Coordinates of C-alpha atoms in Angstrom, one line a residue:
M1 CA 44.6 26.1 0.7
N2 CA 42.7 28.5 2.7
R3 CA 40.0 27.8 5.3
I4 CA 37.1 28.8 2.8
G5 CA 38.6 26.4 0.1
M6 CA 39.0 23.6 2.5
T7 CA 35.3 24.4 3.5
L8 CA 34.0 24.4 0.2
L9 CA 36.3 21.3 -1.0
A10 CA 34.7 19.2 2.2
L11 CA 31.2 20.7 1.3
A12 CA 31.4 19.7 -2.4
L13 CA 32.6 16.1 -1.3
L14 CA 29.3 15.5 1.1
L15 CA 27.0 16.4 -1.6
T16 CA 28.7 14.2 -4.3
A17 CA 29.4 11.6 -2.0
G18 CA 25.8 9.8 -2.7
P19 CA 23.9 7.2 -0.4
A20 CA 26.9 7.0 2.4
F21 CA 26.3 10.2 3.5
S22 CA 22.2 10.7 3.0
A23 CA 19.9 9.9 5.3
P24 CA 17.8 6.8 4.3
A25 CA 14.7 7.3 2.0
P26 CA 11.1 6.9 3.8
A27 CA 9.3 3.7 2.5
G28 CA 7.4 4.4 -0.4
F29 CA 4.1 3.3 -2.0
D30 CA 5.7 0.4 -3.9
A31 CA 7.1 -0.8 -0.6
V32 CA 3.8 -0.9 1.0
L33 CA 1.9 -2.0 -1.8
G34 CA 3.9 -5.4 -1.9
H35 CA 2.5 -6.5 1.2
Y36 CA -1.0 -5.0 0.5
E37 CA -0.9 -7.0 -3.0
T38 CA 0.5 -10.6 -0.9
I39 CA -2.8 -9.6 1.4
R40 CA -5.4 -9.5 -1.4
K41 CA -3.9 -12.7 -3.0
A42 CA -4.7 -14.4 0.3
L43 CA -8.0 -12.7 0.8
I44 CA -8.9 -14.2 -2.8
N45 CA -8.0 -17.3 -2.0
D46 CA -9.8 -17.7 1.2
A47 CA -6.6 -17.8 3.3
M48 CA -5.4 -15.8 6.0
A49 CA -1.9 -17.3 6.4
G50 CA 0.6 -14.3 6.2
I51 CA -1.9 -11.6 6.8
P52 CA -0.7 -10.9 9.9
G53 CA 3.0 -10.5 9.0
H54 CA 2.3 -8.5 6.1
A55 CA 0.0 -6.3 7.5
A56 CA 2.4 -5.4 10.7
E57 CA 5.0 -4.4 7.7
I58 CA 2.4 -2.0 6.5
A59 CA 2.1 -0.7 9.8
K60 CA 5.8 -0.6 10.1
L61 CA 5.8 1.3 6.7
A62 CA 3.5 3.5 7.0
K63 CA 5.7 6.5 8.0
G64 CA 6.4 6.6 4.3
A65 CA 3.0 7.7 3.2
P66 CA 1.7 11.2 3.1
A67 CA 1.3 12.6 6.8
D68 CA -2.6 12.9 6.2
L69 CA -2.6 9.0 5.3
A70 CA 0.0 7.7 7.5
P71 CA -2.2 7.4 10.5
Q72 CA -4.9 5.9 8.9
I73 CA -3.1 3.2 6.8
A74 CA -1.1 2.2 10.3
G75 CA -4.3 1.9 12.0
A76 CA -6.1 0.1 9.5
A77 CA -3.0 -2.3 9.4
K78 CA -2.6 -3.0 13.0
K79 CA -6.8 -4.0 12.7
L80 CA -5.5 -5.9 9.9
T81 CA -2.7 -7.6 12.0
A82 CA -5.3 -8.3 14.8
A83 CA -8.1 -9.9 12.8
K84 CA -8.9 -13.6 13.6
D85 CA -11.2 -15.2 10.8
L86 CA -11.7 -13.9 6.8
K87 CA -14.9 -11.2 7.8
T88 CA -12.6 -9.3 10.0
A89 CA -9.8 -9.5 7.8
R90 CA -12.0 -8.2 5.0
D91 CA -13.5 -5.8 6.7
A92 CA -9.9 -4.2 7.9
F93 CA -8.5 -4.7 4.4
Y94 CA -11.4 -2.3 3.0
E95 CA -10.0 0.3 5.9
L96 CA -6.7 -0.1 4.7
S97 CA -7.9 0.0 0.8
K98 CA -9.3 3.5 1.5
P99 CA -6.5 5.7 2.3
M100 CA -4.0 2.9 0.1
V101 CA -6.3 4.2 -2.7
R102 CA -5.7 8.2 -2.2
W103 CA -2.0 7.3 -1.8
R104 CA -2.3 5.5 -5.3
E105 CA -3.9 8.8 -6.8
A106 CA -1.1 10.9 -5.3
A107 CA 2.0 8.6 -6.0
D108 CA 0.3 8.2 -9.8
S109 CA 0.8 4.6 -10.1
K110 CA 1.0 3.3 -13.7
E111 CA 0.8 -0.3 -13.0
H112 CA -2.0 -0.5 -10.4
V113 CA -5.7 0.4 -10.9
M114 CA -8.6 1.3 -8.8
A115 CA -11.3 -1.4 -8.8
Y116 CA -14.6 -1.9 -7.2
C117 CA -17.3 -4.4 -6.4
S118 CA -20.7 -3.2 -6.6
M119 CA -21.9 -6.2 -4.6
S120 CA -19.7 -5.7 -1.7
K121 CA -19.8 -1.7 -2.2
R122 CA -15.9 -1.9 -1.7
L123 CA -12.8 -0.9 -3.4
W124 CA -9.2 -2.0 -3.9
I125 CA -6.1 -1.5 -5.6
Q126 CA -4.6 -4.1 -7.8
P127 CA -2.0 -4.7 -10.8
K128 CA -3.5 -4.3 -14.0
G129 CA -5.4 -7.2 -15.9
E130 CA -7.7 -9.5 -14.6
I131 CA -9.8 -8.6 -11.6
G132 CA -9.4 -10.5 -8.4
N133 CA -11.7 -9.6 -5.7
P134 CA -10.6 -9.6 -1.9
Y135 CA -14.3 -9.3 -0.5
Y136 CA -15.5 -12.3 -1.8
G137 CA -12.9 -15.1 -2.0
K138 CA -13.1 -17.8 -4.6
S139 CA -16.7 -17.6 -4.8
M140 CA -16.9 -14.4 -6.6
A141 CA -12.8 -13.7 -7.3
T142 CA -13.8 -12.1 -10.7
C143 CA -16.6 -9.8 -9.6
G144 CA -16.0 -6.3 -9.9
E145 CA -14.8 -3.9 -12.3
V146 CA -11.4 -1.5 -13.0
V147 CA -12.8 2.2 -12.5
S148 CA -9.7 4.4 -12.6
K149 CA -6.5 3.3 -14.4

């Protein structure tokens, strides 16, 4: 086999080799959303436990977001990491929710909806089903409505 044939064979092997030769894919919407959802559930239950760790993971995974949203997601996640009380955590979660909603639209997520609470005037993302409002916790956990499917 001549040099050109060997080069073509090597190129074909690289192209068909699969994951062993490909660069790791950046974290996507679903990876970030798993942590986001855990935080939302904690806030519904008026709990801070676990929020800093999940927010820190979101800050790391934000690089997988669209370039125009990644800094907003990372910045809001870092604020959420530093939150010491529920009010501060809920405010930071809202700041995180704004770019996450935009990413949800770009990702065309079919499993999650955007919900809105007219009392808090805030939105969030959640799985389809019963409303779970992270902004009022247990006192008004079902306050809100789905505004996009």
